[in-house]
Amino acid sequence: TSSFHEGKLLHIEIVKKGFDLDSFVGSSVVGMYMRCGSIQNACEIFDRLSVQDISAWSTIITGHLEQCGQGHTGLILLEQMIKQGFTLDAMIFVDFIKACSLSGGLFEGESMHFEVIVRGLDSNVFISSAVVDMYANCGQMKKAQEVFTSLPIRNVVTWNVLIAGYIRHGCNDEAICSMRKMQEEGIPPNAITFTYILKACGALANIAMGEEIHIEVCKRGLLKKNIILSTSLVDMYAKCGALNKAREIFD
């Protein structure tokens, strides 16, 4: 592709200027080759780095997990990284788990989850939210619900992750029930929540619920601020057969 060609030309210029062994620059080059699908080039650059720091390791591992879908290789690299004495912080685990989620790597995601539990990081809301999303993305909604229920803190973001998982797998009634439970816990839905639930209402042809959300978003003045939410309302009314209402919002 043109992006790969331009990246390679830039890499040649970096080598000419003697920046190729710099860890920060090298990590960026590794990431570029990974995103362009050139695993061999990425690995060669990584192996030549004078210092393979946490950033470089993270780039090569998430590249294998996310861009290339090579979960097994990603796990092997992770083990090597740990053996070299690197301390993995919470955000690195979040990146790794998100990569597993995007690649649909359930086995790799479960391995990451186990590592999180072993290290006592499962109480971290950011990591646990990523774990919920990973299980949901891999079709393991029961496991996603279990992890979600165990969260010490549940906020609008974590609820949205769970609701999105239900929507993704056509569990629209469960998504609506989750929003109700969320409200019962005193957490108000946001525009993202409403967008998901409107999709569920459209799928179920539940115009009553859709109208209820329409009233709520109007009260909060969210329609003027969020085109995606407005589009979701149009879609919901159209799927419920209320074409005049859909056109009214569209106009």
Coordinates of C-alpha atoms in Angstrom, one line a residue:
T1 CA 0.0 0.0 0.0
S2 CA 1.0 3.7 -0.3
S3 CA 1.1 4.0 3.5
F4 CA 3.6 1.0 3.8
H5 CA 5.8 2.5 1.0
E6 CA 5.8 5.9 2.7
G7 CA 6.6 4.3 6.0
K8 CA 9.5 2.4 4.5
L9 CA 10.9 5.5 3.0
L10 CA 10.7 7.3 6.3
H11 CA 12.4 4.3 8.0
I12 CA 15.3 4.5 5.5
E13 CA 15.7 8.2 6.3
I14 CA 15.7 7.3 10.1
V15 CA 18.5 4.8 9.5
K16 CA 20.5 7.3 7.5
K17 CA 20.3 9.8 10.3
G18 CA 21.3 7.1 12.9
F19 CA 18.1 7.2 14.8
D20 CA 17.1 3.6 14.2
L21 CA 18.5 2.3 17.4
D22 CA 16.7 4.8 19.6
S23 CA 14.1 3.0 21.7
F24 CA 11.4 5.6 21.2
V25 CA 11.9 6.0 17.5
G26 CA 12.4 2.2 17.1
S27 CA 9.1 1.4 18.9
S28 CA 7.3 3.8 16.5
V29 CA 8.8 2.0 13.5
V30 CA 7.9 -1.4 14.9
G31 CA 4.3 -0.2 15.4
M32 CA 4.2 1.2 11.8
Y33 CA 5.3 -2.1 10.3
M34 CA 2.8 -4.0 12.5
R35 CA -0.1 -1.8 11.4
C36 CA 0.9 -2.3 7.8
G37 CA 0.9 -6.1 8.3
S38 CA 4.7 -6.5 7.8
I39 CA 5.4 -8.7 10.8
Q40 CA 8.9 -9.8 9.7
N41 CA 10.1 -6.2 9.3
A42 CA 8.6 -5.3 12.7
C43 CA 10.3 -8.2 14.5
E44 CA 13.6 -7.5 12.8
I45 CA 13.6 -3.9 14.0
F46 CA 12.5 -4.9 17.5
D47 CA 15.4 -7.4 17.7
R48 CA 17.9 -4.7 16.6
L49 CA 16.8 -2.2 19.2
S50 CA 19.7 -1.3 21.6
V51 CA 17.2 -1.0 24.5
Q52 CA 14.0 -3.0 24.4
D53 CA 12.0 -1.0 26.9
I54 CA 8.4 -1.4 28.1
S55 CA 7.1 0.7 25.3
A56 CA 8.9 -1.5 22.6
W57 CA 7.7 -4.7 24.2
S58 CA 4.1 -3.4 24.5
T59 CA 4.2 -2.4 20.8
I60 CA 5.4 -5.7 19.5
I61 CA 3.0 -7.7 21.8
T62 CA -0.2 -5.7 21.1
G63 CA 0.8 -5.8 17.4
H64 CA 0.8 -9.6 17.4
L65 CA -2.4 -9.8 19.3
E66 CA -4.4 -7.0 17.7
Q67 CA -3.1 -6.3 14.2
C68 CA -2.0 -9.8 13.3
G69 CA -4.3 -11.9 15.3
Q70 CA -1.4 -14.1 16.4
G71 CA -2.4 -14.6 20.0
H72 CA -0.1 -17.5 20.8
T73 CA 3.0 -15.6 19.6
G74 CA 1.8 -12.6 21.6
L75 CA 1.6 -14.7 24.8
I76 CA 5.0 -16.1 24.2
L77 CA 6.4 -12.6 23.9
L78 CA 4.6 -11.6 27.0
E79 CA 6.2 -14.4 29.0
Q80 CA 9.6 -13.4 27.7
M81 CA 9.0 -9.8 28.7
I82 CA 8.0 -10.9 32.2
K83 CA 11.1 -13.1 32.5
Q84 CA 13.2 -10.1 31.7
G85 CA 11.9 -8.5 34.9
F86 CA 9.5 -5.9 33.5
T87 CA 6.8 -4.8 35.8
L88 CA 3.5 -4.6 34.0
D89 CA 1.3 -1.7 35.1
A90 CA -2.5 -1.6 34.9
M91 CA -2.7 0.3 31.6
I92 CA -0.4 -2.2 29.9
F93 CA -2.8 -5.0 30.9
V94 CA -5.7 -2.9 29.6
D95 CA -3.9 -2.6 26.2
F96 CA -3.2 -6.3 26.1
I97 CA -6.7 -7.3 27.0
K98 CA -8.2 -4.8 24.5
A99 CA -5.9 -6.4 21.8
C100 CA -7.3 -9.8 22.7
S101 CA -10.8 -8.5 22.5
L102 CA -10.2 -6.9 19.0
S103 CA -8.6 -10.1 17.7
G104 CA -11.3 -12.3 19.2
G105 CA -8.7 -14.3 21.0
L106 CA -10.6 -15.9 23.9
F107 CA -7.8 -18.2 25.0
E108 CA -5.3 -15.4 25.1
G109 CA -7.9 -13.2 26.8
E110 CA -8.5 -15.8 29.5
S111 CA -4.7 -16.1 30.0
M112 CA -4.5 -12.4 30.5
H113 CA -7.4 -12.5 32.9
F114 CA -5.7 -15.2 34.9
E115 CA -2.5 -13.1 35.0
V116 CA -4.6 -10.2 36.3
I117 CA -6.1 -12.2 39.1
V118 CA -2.7 -13.7 40.1
R119 CA -1.2 -10.2 40.3
G120 CA -4.2 -8.9 42.4
L121 CA -5.2 -6.4 39.7
D122 CA -8.8 -7.7 39.3
S123 CA -10.1 -4.9 41.5
N124 CA -8.9 -2.3 39.1
V125 CA -12.0 -0.9 37.4
F126 CA -10.2 -0.2 34.1
I127 CA -8.8 -3.6 33.8
S128 CA -12.0 -5.4 34.8
S129 CA -14.0 -3.3 32.3
A130 CA -11.6 -4.4 29.6
V131 CA -12.0 -8.0 30.7
V132 CA -15.8 -7.6 30.6
D133 CA -15.6 -6.2 27.0
M134 CA -13.2 -9.0 26.0
Y135 CA -15.5 -11.8 27.2
A136 CA -18.5 -10.1 25.6
N137 CA -16.6 -9.6 22.3
C138 CA -15.7 -13.3 22.3
G139 CA -19.3 -14.3 22.8
Q140 CA -19.0 -15.3 26.5
M141 CA -21.7 -13.1 27.9
K142 CA -22.2 -15.3 31.0
K143 CA -18.5 -14.9 31.9
A144 CA -18.7 -11.2 31.1
Q145 CA -21.7 -10.8 33.5
E146 CA -19.8 -12.7 36.2
V147 CA -16.8 -10.4 36.0
F148 CA -19.1 -7.4 35.9
T149 CA -21.0 -8.5 39.0
S150 CA -17.7 -8.9 40.9
L151 CA -16.6 -5.3 40.1
P152 CA -16.1 -3.3 43.4
I153 CA -17.1 -0.1 41.5
R154 CA -19.5 0.1 38.6
N155 CA -19.8 3.4 36.8
V156 CA -21.5 4.5 33.6
V157 CA -18.5 3.3 31.5
T158 CA -18.6 -0.3 32.9
W159 CA -22.4 -0.5 32.5
N160 CA -22.1 0.7 28.9
V161 CA -19.5 -2.0 28.2
L162 CA -21.9 -4.7 29.5
I163 CA -24.9 -3.2 27.6
A164 CA -22.8 -3.0 24.4
G165 CA -22.0 -6.7 24.8
Y166 CA -25.6 -7.6 25.1
I167 CA -26.5 -5.5 22.0
R168 CA -23.7 -7.1 20.0
H169 CA -25.1 -10.5 20.6
G170 CA -28.8 -9.6 20.1
C171 CA -29.6 -9.9 23.8
N172 CA -31.8 -6.7 23.6
D173 CA -34.1 -7.4 26.5
E174 CA -31.0 -8.0 28.7
A175 CA -29.6 -4.7 27.6
I176 CA -32.7 -2.8 28.6
C177 CA -32.8 -4.6 31.9
S178 CA -29.2 -3.6 32.5
M179 CA -30.0 0.0 32.0
R180 CA -32.9 -0.3 34.5
K181 CA -30.6 -1.9 37.1
M182 CA -28.0 0.8 36.4
Q183 CA -30.6 3.5 37.1
E184 CA -31.6 1.7 40.3
E185 CA -28.0 1.9 41.5
G186 CA -28.2 5.7 41.1
I187 CA -26.1 5.9 37.9
P188 CA -27.7 8.0 35.2
P189 CA -27.4 6.8 31.6
N190 CA -25.4 9.0 29.2
A191 CA -25.7 9.6 25.5
I192 CA -23.8 6.4 24.7
T193 CA -26.2 4.3 26.9
F194 CA -29.2 5.8 25.2
T195 CA -27.7 5.1 21.8
Y196 CA -27.3 1.4 22.6
I197 CA -30.8 1.1 24.2
L198 CA -32.4 2.8 21.2
K199 CA -30.8 0.2 19.0
A200 CA -32.4 -2.5 21.3
C201 CA -35.8 -0.8 21.1
G202 CA -35.6 -0.8 17.3
A203 CA -34.7 -4.5 17.2
L204 CA -37.6 -5.3 19.6
A205 CA -40.0 -2.8 17.9
N206 CA -40.5 -1.4 21.4
I207 CA -41.7 2.0 20.5
A208 CA -43.0 2.8 24.1
M209 CA -39.5 2.4 25.5
G210 CA -38.1 4.3 22.6
E211 CA -40.5 7.2 23.2
E212 CA -39.5 7.2 26.9
I213 CA -35.9 7.6 26.0
H214 CA -36.8 10.3 23.4
I215 CA -38.4 12.3 26.1
E216 CA -35.4 11.9 28.4
V217 CA -32.8 12.9 25.9
C218 CA -34.9 16.0 25.0
K219 CA -35.1 17.0 28.7
R220 CA -31.3 16.8 28.9
G221 CA -30.8 18.6 25.6
L222 CA -28.7 15.8 24.2
L223 CA -30.1 15.7 20.7
K224 CA -28.5 19.0 19.7
K225 CA -25.1 17.9 20.9
N226 CA -25.0 14.3 19.6
I227 CA -25.7 13.5 15.9
I228 CA -25.2 9.7 16.6
L229 CA -27.9 9.8 19.2
S230 CA -30.2 11.7 16.9
T231 CA -29.6 9.2 14.1
S232 CA -30.3 6.3 16.5
L233 CA -33.7 7.9 17.2
V234 CA -34.5 8.1 13.5
D235 CA -33.5 4.5 13.1
M236 CA -35.5 3.4 16.1
Y237 CA -38.7 5.0 14.9
A238 CA -38.3 3.7 11.4
K239 CA -37.8 0.1 12.6
C240 CA -40.9 0.5 14.8
G241 CA -42.9 1.6 11.7
A242 CA -43.4 5.2 12.9
L243 CA -42.0 6.7 9.6
N244 CA -43.6 10.1 10.1
K245 CA -41.9 10.5 13.5
A246 CA -38.6 9.3 12.0
R247 CA -38.9 11.9 9.2
E248 CA -39.8 14.6 11.7
I249 CA -36.6 14.0 13.7
F250 CA -34.6 13.7 10.5
D251 CA -35.9 17.1 9.3

